[in-house]
Amino acid sequence: MSGTNAASGAAPCRFAHYFVICGIDTETGLEPDELAGENFEQSPLKRTFKSKVLAHYPENVEWNPFDQDAVNMLCMPKGLSFRTQADSREPQFHSFLITREDGSRTYGFVHTFYEEVTSPQICSAMQTLYQMHQAENPSSATPSSSSSSSMDSLASSLDEADSPSSSSCRSAACGGYDASRDTLYVSKALCLITPMPFMHGCRRFLSQMHRAVTAASPPPLPLESYVHNILYEVPLPPPGRSLKFHGVYEPIVCQRPGPGELPLADFPLGQTFTLLGVENLVQLFNCTLLEMQILLYSQDYQRLMTVAEGITTLLFPFQWQHVYVPILPASLLHFLDAPVPYLMGLQSKEGTDRSKLELPQEANLCFVDIDNHCIELPEDFPQFPNKPEFIQELSEVLLRYGISPVGGSQQALRELEDDGRNGNLGGEQLAVLELLQGNATLERLQALAKRTGVRVEALRGVGGEGEGQGGRTAIEEEELRNAKLNVQLREVFASRFTTMFADYEAFVIQSAPDLESWLTNREQMHNFDKASFLSDQPEPYLPFLSHFIETQMFATFIDNKIMSQWEEKEPLLRVFDGRIDKARLYNVRAPSLRSSNYQRCTVLKESAQAIEQRLMKIDHTAIHPHLLDMKIGQGKYEQGFFPKLQSDVLSVGPTNNKWSSRTATAQRRKDRHRQQTEHLTLDNDLKEKYMQEARSLGKNLRQPKLSDLSPAVIAQTNWKFVEGLLKECRMKTKRMLVEKMGREAVELGHGEANITGLEENTLIASLCDLLERIWSHGLQVKQGKSALWSHLLHYQAREEKLEQQQAEHIQSMGEIKTDVGRARAWIRLSLEKKLLSQHLKQLLTRQALTKKLYKRYAFLRCEEEKEQFLFHLLSLNTVDYFCFTSVFTTIMIPYRAVIIPIKKLSNAMTTSNPWVCVSGELGDSGVRQITKNILEMTFDCQNLGKLTTVQLGHDNSGLLAKWLVDCVMVRNEITGHTYKFPCGRWLGKGVDDGSLERVLIGELALPNADEDFGRGCRTPDMQHSPGQTRRVISKVNEMLLQVSLYLKRSLPPSLQRGSLTILLCGEVGLVGALELFFHNGFKSARLFQKTVFVWDFVEKAVAYMESADQMGDMQETAEPLGLTCVSLCHYVSAINSSPRNIGKDGKFQLLVCLGARDRLLIQWLPLLVECPVIQRMYEESALLRDRTTVNALIAVLQTLHDFPITLEASLVKGIDL
């Protein structure tokens, strides 16, 4: 009892929680590690055997219970490693971490070395295994590799195959293991488990412990003294302070950042940049921010850990929220099947080709081959803002420390390796090569030496304990240099987020009155005003930011911000908010004035100085190791063997040192405070439950449990994946519907402006990613990078008609080069056709195929969840998407156009030659001739986008040249969208307004809508009785208001050209409103004369103005009025002289559109009203003769002039102004 309490009482403030020894259990002997994958064709020395935790001190720590299985698995991820005297037996170091279910982390640091096997039983068993192997595989007994084991993963791949000295030794050993001739060695691991990642300090302590065992003379004190000291007498350094404690031979210094600084990160970032290069690392950083699946791949466990910790460190102030396993043990490879974002590290086997590595899913995978310094990126993701300038600033920092931004320090080592392989190295150079291998720091120094001409021999002091500047050793100098480089690189990354999210607080929505109600309703609440935030950002940032604010790490960051109003701020948030406040003091700017100019980091120098000051001036020194009250005669020193430690002295901490009692007092004070406040706050268990639920939105399983690998636990884990996928599907479809309906509400005049086009595309891309992950879950055999596309091809191969034509269209698209791209195009096309749920349901009805392709636990074989999933997708049919049409803008699409005449009249057919030109948001089809009297055609042209107008005309040839057209229907044969272009007018000379060409405005036709096409006629009534005047005014105002509202909300005109055309020229648009106004009281019908049109009135007014100008009557008018007359005459003349035969109503439409574009309408109206011609052509009660009404109309039109209006080419074709 006392031992446990003493061990745990001060644990939260202890430097180390456990000291662990792993190795071979001589009592159980050689046990094959079945989970790691046994290969009986290999030599026994290469096989995998189970390791055991031989001892750990203390027995347990209350704050951090000892997880024996997990620690054993991560100390020796590939089990025990055997070697003989002929093999390289250099000690190796690696790190690991264990993430608990609540997200807290414990770090492990492991020093692995080889110890001679003294057990006759083990040697005999190995001899027997080797003889059996030799008998079964006589050809394998060659002088080549006698032994290479899983331990090679911790070393460079050069150890075995490339060293000439080792190969000569192997020849002498005749390639096998003979107990009478060879000495057998087995790996043993010393491990420190710590609450914080003091990597350098732990590495030096463990290295000194090993030196104490291998040295010719015993250490100054028994090893128990040093273990007891680091477990119980060395505290964590206080924030902002440095601490010195003592190893076996030399003191060790570590420092901890202060409350306002970036959190502790002791893994060498310089090595991460050296391994990958700046360009690759920034791309990996981007993929991590966007929460893709990230797989690190290397032979060296420490490299996996260094890159993983490096990249997550750079995320500040955000934190990775998903599965995080930097070293994935062989027994947990099934976790690569997880259909969730993850960051995992996989140890590569020597000589394994990347192409042979079978991964369950690659559609959204970022594969990082660390040893070969390259990465494979997913398709189609946004780039990090200001990427070139960002890379430039990082490169400058690296160059100041002598590191090449493209990983150049590796080149020197590779050249040396090549020489060594070819036998061209002398003894001294060979020694340098051995020194360099596996040591990134020395690799970098060697590269610098080569560039600067420094002699190689001068580098040797680095490996020892020579004096550096200020009395520090060379190792301490290198650690200081690494620490300064670390913090400066991190500051550059942190500075980018401080710039991008400087005003994020303004968009946090804090709607809940207290913590409990917020936690209870978290899922239904909107916590961040994403649309307003995006509208406030520089345009180049939008593609990245629109994706990033949808991630779980951003959602958790905002959650922490909201909760900070009720409880203490999360540490990373506190530091980040402090930096933003500091930036505001020095740089006051309006939030709306966002700039995309790159802002460099300004605190590089001071951040490095803070580190140097702490390491130069030691703040605290821990108690020296001292003799313990031990039993005499136990743990006798024997060179080369780590002794069995006395557990009784290591299970009890000291009771009389000041630090221990101070910590215990502080702990009691905390306990009392917690008891006093417990009744004021939420029940902790309930709060934790709410928090886990709140933070699990969009993520499924934070961390696999390493200690229990029973079938029941694996099944439970897969069930969590299935539940998580279903929940994610529900959330995504709900979000898509809310966004889409919100946009439609805005278009109808409700709500606020929104950057929905970008956000909608982001959400659809996220849905594509989710479907790929669902189709990848539980695959029997992976075929191709896209599991969904592979399933579709299997289905088609069985001659099933799953919209076979649709898949063929996708396959024929030359712009798409990969299966992942084809699958995403298929999803987008199905969504646009409102057939996604139906298609996927049809795909899954073939149960025999599904069973063949998927394991029993796969999501697609869980019937109830699958039905709910399809139901959620079905809900997306309630809104219209153009996600295929708007993305694949360069593909060729077949269109079908049908001209529908009014059949009840004899002039349904015409002798003239008709033509049509279809226009959309992305371009037009050009003039297409239609076969006479067929009135239907199909043509291929590049994607036109949403269709907006059709120009319809004929050449007026033949006896029956007059043509009465009801409407034109145009169908996109790939997406199935059909557009209706109402006409209801004549085309022909001497009939209607004499038009041979009309511009028809179209809108998307509802599927299966039984409409009377004749009702589509847009032509207004020619006369209105005086009783209708009030209704006309109301309708005109309503139309104009709608146009004005739209323009206030609109995006840049180029993005909304089609919608603007409908609002200008559609049935309820600006032109229609002005036609109603001008037709009120208009004397259009004449007895025994042809019909008069509004354009006739405009022409007569212009003729009057021109004649008056010639006679000099207008010379006395004000200058602006005279200019306005000139502009009106000029525009009317240009329209009349146009080569197009658009008719009088078409000309009036064109004049209104040009006047709106060029802000001239409100200047032209008074001219027309003042013109004497109005008295002859309008009744006295006409609206155009009522000054009050005209002034009101001008006031409404004035609002349109505040916005830029872009006209489609089809409207203004042939007009020369």
PDB file of C-alpha atoms in Angstrom, residues 274-480:
ATOM      1  CA  THR A 274      16.090  16.860 -43.876  1.00  0.00           C
ATOM      2  CA  LEU A 275      14.304  13.564 -44.473  1.00  0.00           C
ATOM      3  CA  LEU A 276      11.471  14.988 -46.585  1.00  0.00           C
ATOM      4  CA  GLY A 277      12.547  18.384 -47.916  1.00  0.00           C
ATOM      5  CA  VAL A 278      10.530  21.579 -47.379  1.00  0.00           C
ATOM      6  CA  GLU A 279       8.202  21.158 -50.376  1.00  0.00           C
ATOM      7  CA  ASN A 280       7.166  17.632 -49.374  1.00  0.00           C
ATOM      8  CA  LEU A 281       6.784  18.544 -45.729  1.00  0.00           C
ATOM      9  CA  VAL A 282       4.478  21.484 -46.488  1.00  0.00           C
ATOM     10  CA  GLN A 283       2.341  19.191 -48.655  1.00  0.00           C
ATOM     11  CA  LEU A 284       2.218  16.603 -45.846  1.00  0.00           C
ATOM     12  CA  PHE A 285       1.317  19.376 -43.383  1.00  0.00           C
ATOM     13  CA  ASN A 286      -1.515  20.445 -45.709  1.00  0.00           C
ATOM     14  CA  CYS A 287      -2.876  16.884 -45.948  1.00  0.00           C
ATOM     15  CA  THR A 288      -2.763  16.610 -42.143  1.00  0.00           C
ATOM     16  CA  LEU A 289      -4.711  19.860 -41.735  1.00  0.00           C
ATOM     17  CA  LEU A 290      -7.361  18.554 -44.146  1.00  0.00           C
ATOM     18  CA  GLU A 291      -7.586  15.317 -42.107  1.00  0.00           C
ATOM     19  CA  MET A 292      -6.701  12.857 -44.817  1.00  0.00           C
ATOM     20  CA  GLN A 293      -5.438   9.348 -44.148  1.00  0.00           C
ATOM     21  CA  ILE A 294      -1.671   9.596 -43.669  1.00  0.00           C
ATOM     22  CA  LEU A 295       0.656   6.606 -43.690  1.00  0.00           C
ATOM     23  CA  LEU A 296       4.338   7.060 -42.853  1.00  0.00           C
ATOM     24  CA  TYR A 297       6.677   4.357 -44.161  1.00  0.00           C
ATOM     25  CA  SER A 298      10.259   3.712 -43.035  1.00  0.00           C
ATOM     26  CA  GLN A 299      12.610   0.957 -41.894  1.00  0.00           C
ATOM     27  CA  ASP A 300      13.557   3.058 -38.869  1.00  0.00           C
ATOM     28  CA  TYR A 301      11.074   3.331 -36.000  1.00  0.00           C
ATOM     29  CA  GLN A 302      12.645   6.538 -34.729  1.00  0.00           C
ATOM     30  CA  ARG A 303      12.202   8.185 -38.122  1.00  0.00           C
ATOM     31  CA  LEU A 304       8.486   7.265 -38.045  1.00  0.00           C
ATOM     32  CA  MET A 305       8.137   8.818 -34.609  1.00  0.00           C
ATOM     33  CA  THR A 306      10.195  11.912 -35.485  1.00  0.00           C
ATOM     34  CA  VAL A 307       8.128  12.714 -38.584  1.00  0.00           C
ATOM     35  CA  ALA A 308       4.779  11.955 -36.879  1.00  0.00           C
ATOM     36  CA  GLU A 309       5.535  14.062 -33.818  1.00  0.00           C
ATOM     37  CA  GLY A 310       7.080  16.773 -35.967  1.00  0.00           C
ATOM     38  CA  ILE A 311       4.045  17.141 -38.193  1.00  0.00           C
ATOM     39  CA  THR A 312       1.515  17.097 -35.313  1.00  0.00           C
ATOM     40  CA  THR A 313       3.626  19.635 -33.414  1.00  0.00           C
ATOM     41  CA  LEU A 314       3.347  22.043 -36.341  1.00  0.00           C
ATOM     42  CA  LEU A 315      -0.471  22.000 -36.183  1.00  0.00           C
ATOM     43  CA  PHE A 316      -0.527  24.483 -33.266  1.00  0.00           C
ATOM     44  CA  PRO A 317      -3.042  25.774 -32.167  1.00  0.00           C
ATOM     45  CA  PHE A 318      -4.980  22.817 -33.563  1.00  0.00           C
ATOM     46  CA  GLN A 319      -4.664  19.183 -32.510  1.00  0.00           C
ATOM     47  CA  TRP A 320      -4.993  15.955 -34.478  1.00  0.00           C
ATOM     48  CA  GLN A 321      -8.319  14.427 -33.387  1.00  0.00           C
ATOM     49  CA  HIS A 322      -8.288  11.027 -35.046  1.00  0.00           C
ATOM     50  CA  VAL A 323      -6.415   7.721 -34.858  1.00  0.00           C
ATOM     51  CA  TYR A 324      -2.753   8.440 -34.104  1.00  0.00           C
ATOM     52  CA  VAL A 325      -0.318   5.500 -34.034  1.00  0.00           C
ATOM     53  CA  PRO A 326       3.174   6.634 -35.112  1.00  0.00           C
ATOM     54  CA  ILE A 327       4.468   3.056 -34.790  1.00  0.00           C
ATOM     55  CA  LEU A 328       1.927   0.452 -35.850  1.00  0.00           C
ATOM     56  CA  PRO A 329       2.912  -2.956 -34.431  1.00  0.00           C
ATOM     57  CA  ALA A 330       2.742  -5.897 -36.827  1.00  0.00           C
ATOM     58  CA  SER A 331      -0.146  -7.351 -34.833  1.00  0.00           C
ATOM     59  CA  LEU A 332      -2.283  -4.249 -35.517  1.00  0.00           C
ATOM     60  CA  LEU A 333      -1.997  -4.077 -39.313  1.00  0.00           C
ATOM     61  CA  HIS A 334      -5.766  -4.589 -39.576  1.00  0.00           C
ATOM     62  CA  PHE A 335      -6.136  -0.988 -38.361  1.00  0.00           C
ATOM     63  CA  LEU A 336      -5.065   0.194 -41.809  1.00  0.00           C
ATOM     64  CA  ASP A 337      -8.574  -0.920 -42.784  1.00  0.00           C
ATOM     65  CA  ALA A 338     -10.052   1.828 -40.577  1.00  0.00           C
ATOM     66  CA  PRO A 339     -12.481   3.933 -42.685  1.00  0.00           C
ATOM     67  CA  VAL A 340     -11.531   7.097 -40.772  1.00  0.00           C
ATOM     68  CA  PRO A 341      -8.788   9.709 -41.000  1.00  0.00           C
ATOM     69  CA  TYR A 342      -5.627   8.390 -39.379  1.00  0.00           C
ATOM     70  CA  LEU A 343      -1.950   9.169 -38.950  1.00  0.00           C
ATOM     71  CA  MET A 344      -0.005   5.909 -38.670  1.00  0.00           C
ATOM     72  CA  GLY A 345       3.575   4.758 -39.105  1.00  0.00           C
ATOM     73  CA  LEU A 346       4.347   1.439 -40.789  1.00  0.00           C
ATOM     74  CA  GLN A 347       7.766  -0.202 -40.619  1.00  0.00           C
ATOM     75  CA  SER A 348       8.972  -1.220 -44.066  1.00  0.00           C
ATOM     76  CA  LYS A 349      10.736  -4.544 -44.522  1.00  0.00           C
ATOM     77  CA  GLU A 350      14.142  -4.545 -46.121  1.00  0.00           C
ATOM     78  CA  GLY A 351      13.931  -4.768 -49.897  1.00  0.00           C
ATOM     79  CA  THR A 352      10.135  -4.389 -49.991  1.00  0.00           C
ATOM     80  CA  ASP A 353       8.968  -2.563 -53.095  1.00  0.00           C
ATOM     81  CA  ARG A 354       6.311   0.130 -52.522  1.00  0.00           C
ATOM     82  CA  SER A 355       4.274  -1.269 -55.432  1.00  0.00           C
ATOM     83  CA  LYS A 356       3.912  -4.588 -53.588  1.00  0.00           C
ATOM     84  CA  LEU A 357       2.501  -2.935 -50.485  1.00  0.00           C
ATOM     85  CA  GLU A 358      -1.220  -3.758 -50.434  1.00  0.00           C
ATOM     86  CA  LEU A 359      -3.161  -1.046 -48.599  1.00  0.00           C
ATOM     87  CA  PRO A 360      -6.923  -1.361 -47.998  1.00  0.00           C
ATOM     88  CA  GLN A 361      -7.721   2.137 -49.278  1.00  0.00           C
ATOM     89  CA  GLU A 362      -5.755   4.738 -51.178  1.00  0.00           C
ATOM     90  CA  ALA A 363      -8.405   7.124 -52.533  1.00  0.00           C
ATOM     91  CA  ASN A 364      -7.733   9.696 -49.797  1.00  0.00           C
ATOM     92  CA  LEU A 365      -4.297   8.493 -48.694  1.00  0.00           C
ATOM     93  CA  CYS A 366      -1.121  10.524 -48.337  1.00  0.00           C
ATOM     94  CA  PHE A 367       1.709   7.958 -48.454  1.00  0.00           C
ATOM     95  CA  VAL A 368       5.033   9.197 -47.062  1.00  0.00           C
ATOM     96  CA  ASP A 369       8.082   7.122 -47.991  1.00  0.00           C
ATOM     97  CA  ILE A 370      10.540   8.610 -45.507  1.00  0.00           C
ATOM     98  CA  ASP A 371      13.613   6.584 -46.480  1.00  0.00           C
ATOM     99  CA  ASN A 372      13.257   7.496 -50.169  1.00  0.00           C
ATOM    100  CA  HIS A 373      12.358  11.138 -49.372  1.00  0.00           C
ATOM    101  CA  CYS A 374       9.135  11.164 -51.403  1.00  0.00           C
ATOM    102  CA  ILE A 375       5.386  11.359 -50.863  1.00  0.00           C
ATOM    103  CA  GLU A 376       2.329  10.241 -52.854  1.00  0.00           C
ATOM    104  CA  LEU A 377      -0.510  12.745 -52.581  1.00  0.00           C
ATOM    105  CA  PRO A 378      -4.274  12.255 -52.913  1.00  0.00           C
ATOM    106  CA  GLU A 379      -5.982  13.733 -55.940  1.00  0.00           C
ATOM    107  CA  ASP A 380      -7.528  17.157 -56.092  1.00  0.00           C
ATOM    108  CA  PHE A 381      -7.027  18.975 -52.793  1.00  0.00           C
ATOM    109  CA  PRO A 382      -6.526  22.723 -52.199  1.00  0.00           C
ATOM    110  CA  GLN A 383      -3.033  24.126 -51.650  1.00  0.00           C
ATOM    111  CA  PHE A 384      -1.931  25.871 -48.458  1.00  0.00           C
ATOM    112  CA  PRO A 385      -2.276  29.676 -48.784  1.00  0.00           C
ATOM    113  CA  ASN A 386       0.837  31.604 -49.884  1.00  0.00           C
ATOM    114  CA  LYS A 387       2.669  28.315 -50.347  1.00  0.00           C
ATOM    115  CA  PRO A 388       5.668  29.669 -52.378  1.00  0.00           C
ATOM    116  CA  GLU A 389       6.371  32.479 -49.888  1.00  0.00           C
ATOM    117  CA  PHE A 390       5.839  30.080 -46.965  1.00  0.00           C
ATOM    118  CA  ILE A 391       8.368  27.607 -48.399  1.00  0.00           C
ATOM    119  CA  GLN A 392      10.812  30.473 -49.019  1.00  0.00           C
ATOM    120  CA  GLU A 393      10.666  31.629 -45.386  1.00  0.00           C
ATOM    121  CA  LEU A 394      11.131  28.074 -44.057  1.00  0.00           C
ATOM    122  CA  SER A 395      14.065  27.545 -46.437  1.00  0.00           C
ATOM    123  CA  GLU A 396      15.779  30.669 -45.135  1.00  0.00           C
ATOM    124  CA  VAL A 397      15.491  29.451 -41.548  1.00  0.00           C
ATOM    125  CA  LEU A 398      16.936  26.043 -42.500  1.00  0.00           C
ATOM    126  CA  LEU A 399      19.798  27.581 -44.461  1.00  0.00           C
ATOM    127  CA  ARG A 400      20.773  29.699 -41.444  1.00  0.00           C
ATOM    128  CA  TYR A 401      21.366  26.397 -39.645  1.00  0.00           C
ATOM    129  CA  GLY A 402      23.212  24.829 -42.575  1.00  0.00           C
ATOM    130  CA  ILE A 403      20.362  22.530 -43.672  1.00  0.00           C
ATOM    131  CA  SER A 404      19.462  22.207 -47.322  1.00  0.00           C
ATOM    132  CA  PRO A 405      15.724  22.854 -47.982  1.00  0.00           C
ATOM    133  CA  VAL A 406      15.697  19.932 -50.434  1.00  0.00           C
ATOM    134  CA  GLY A 407      17.163  17.417 -48.005  1.00  0.00           C
ATOM    135  CA  GLY A 408      20.695  17.936 -49.354  1.00  0.00           C
ATOM    136  CA  SER A 409      22.466  16.697 -46.225  1.00  0.00           C
ATOM    137  CA  GLN A 410      21.408  13.202 -47.160  1.00  0.00           C
ATOM    138  CA  GLN A 411      23.421  13.435 -50.367  1.00  0.00           C
ATOM    139  CA  ALA A 412      26.806  13.248 -48.596  1.00  0.00           C
ATOM    140  CA  LEU A 413      25.767  10.121 -46.735  1.00  0.00           C
ATOM    141  CA  ARG A 414      24.439   8.513 -49.913  1.00  0.00           C
ATOM    142  CA  GLU A 415      27.734   9.201 -51.690  1.00  0.00           C
ATOM    143  CA  LEU A 416      29.641   7.632 -48.811  1.00  0.00           C
ATOM    144  CA  GLU A 417      27.301   4.642 -48.847  1.00  0.00           C
ATOM    145  CA  ASP A 418      27.878   4.137 -52.563  1.00  0.00           C
ATOM    146  CA  ASP A 419      31.648   4.217 -52.039  1.00  0.00           C
ATOM    147  CA  GLY A 420      31.363   1.783 -49.136  1.00  0.00           C
ATOM    148  CA  ARG A 421      29.287  -0.594 -51.217  1.00  0.00           C
ATOM    149  CA  ASN A 422      31.916  -0.560 -53.930  1.00  0.00           C
ATOM    150  CA  GLY A 423      34.784  -1.118 -51.478  1.00  0.00           C
ATOM    151  CA  ASN A 424      36.348   2.301 -52.168  1.00  0.00           C
ATOM    152  CA  LEU A 425      36.581   3.510 -48.571  1.00  0.00           C
ATOM    153  CA  GLY A 426      39.712   3.410 -46.454  1.00  0.00           C
ATOM    154  CA  GLY A 427      39.736   2.641 -42.743  1.00  0.00           C
ATOM    155  CA  GLU A 428      39.236   6.238 -41.538  1.00  0.00           C
ATOM    156  CA  GLN A 429      36.453   6.977 -44.018  1.00  0.00           C
ATOM    157  CA  LEU A 430      34.786   3.699 -43.187  1.00  0.00           C
ATOM    158  CA  ALA A 431      34.816   4.661 -39.530  1.00  0.00           C
ATOM    159  CA  VAL A 432      33.172   7.972 -40.455  1.00  0.00           C
ATOM    160  CA  LEU A 433      30.501   6.091 -42.426  1.00  0.00           C
ATOM    161  CA  GLU A 434      29.727   3.877 -39.431  1.00  0.00           C
ATOM    162  CA  LEU A 435      29.561   6.977 -37.240  1.00  0.00           C
ATOM    163  CA  LEU A 436      27.182   8.706 -39.664  1.00  0.00           C
ATOM    164  CA  GLN A 437      24.771   5.842 -40.255  1.00  0.00           C
ATOM    165  CA  GLY A 438      21.533   6.226 -38.329  1.00  0.00           C
ATOM    166  CA  ASN A 439      22.598   9.581 -36.841  1.00  0.00           C
ATOM    167  CA  ALA A 440      20.777  12.446 -38.543  1.00  0.00           C
ATOM    168  CA  THR A 441      22.719  15.120 -36.642  1.00  0.00           C
ATOM    169  CA  LEU A 442      26.074  13.806 -37.785  1.00  0.00           C
ATOM    170  CA  GLU A 443      24.777  13.292 -41.312  1.00  0.00           C
ATOM    171  CA  ARG A 444      24.009  16.997 -41.418  1.00  0.00           C
ATOM    172  CA  LEU A 445      27.425  17.933 -40.031  1.00  0.00           C
ATOM    173  CA  GLN A 446      29.138  15.720 -42.606  1.00  0.00           C
ATOM    174  CA  ALA A 447      27.199  17.469 -45.402  1.00  0.00           C
ATOM    175  CA  LEU A 448      28.235  20.858 -44.045  1.00  0.00           C
ATOM    176  CA  ALA A 449      31.830  19.695 -43.786  1.00  0.00           C
ATOM    177  CA  LYS A 450      31.838  18.629 -47.421  1.00  0.00           C
ATOM    178  CA  ARG A 451      30.389  21.976 -48.549  1.00  0.00           C
ATOM    179  CA  THR A 452      32.739  24.115 -46.455  1.00  0.00           C
ATOM    180  CA  GLY A 453      35.923  22.088 -46.964  1.00  0.00           C
ATOM    181  CA  VAL A 454      36.326  21.109 -43.284  1.00  0.00           C
ATOM    182  CA  ARG A 455      38.444  17.971 -42.799  1.00  0.00           C
ATOM    183  CA  VAL A 456      36.359  14.891 -41.925  1.00  0.00           C
ATOM    184  CA  GLU A 457      38.638  13.973 -39.027  1.00  0.00           C
ATOM    185  CA  ALA A 458      37.662  17.214 -37.315  1.00  0.00           C
ATOM    186  CA  LEU A 459      34.136  15.916 -36.945  1.00  0.00           C
ATOM    187  CA  ARG A 460      35.161  13.108 -34.680  1.00  0.00           C
ATOM    188  CA  GLY A 461      34.926  15.267 -31.603  1.00  0.00           C
ATOM    189  CA  VAL A 462      31.208  15.420 -32.126  1.00  0.00           C
ATOM    190  CA  GLY A 463      30.820  11.839 -31.116  1.00  0.00           C
ATOM    191  CA  GLY A 464      32.595  12.362 -27.795  1.00  0.00           C
ATOM    192  CA  GLU A 465      32.202  14.707 -24.903  1.00  0.00           C
ATOM    193  CA  GLY A 466      34.633  17.426 -26.000  1.00  0.00           C
ATOM    194  CA  GLU A 467      34.171  20.972 -24.750  1.00  0.00           C
ATOM    195  CA  GLY A 468      32.070  23.354 -26.826  1.00  0.00           C
ATOM    196  CA  GLN A 469      31.330  27.062 -26.364  1.00  0.00           C
ATOM    197  CA  GLY A 470      30.812  28.347 -22.856  1.00  0.00           C
ATOM    198  CA  GLY A 471      31.993  25.134 -21.228  1.00  0.00           C
ATOM    199  CA  ARG A 472      29.187  23.084 -22.835  1.00  0.00           C
ATOM    200  CA  THR A 473      29.950  19.769 -24.470  1.00  0.00           C
ATOM    201  CA  ALA A 474      29.582  19.304 -28.203  1.00  0.00           C
ATOM    202  CA  ILE A 475      26.445  17.222 -27.608  1.00  0.00           C
ATOM    203  CA  GLU A 476      24.952  20.016 -25.493  1.00  0.00           C
ATOM    204  CA  GLU A 477      25.846  22.514 -28.233  1.00  0.00           C
ATOM    205  CA  GLU A 478      24.063  20.346 -30.792  1.00  0.00           C
ATOM    206  CA  GLU A 479      21.000  20.015 -28.520  1.00  0.00           C
ATOM    207  CA  LEU A 480      20.869  23.795 -28.063  1.00  0.00           C
TER     208      LEU A 480
END
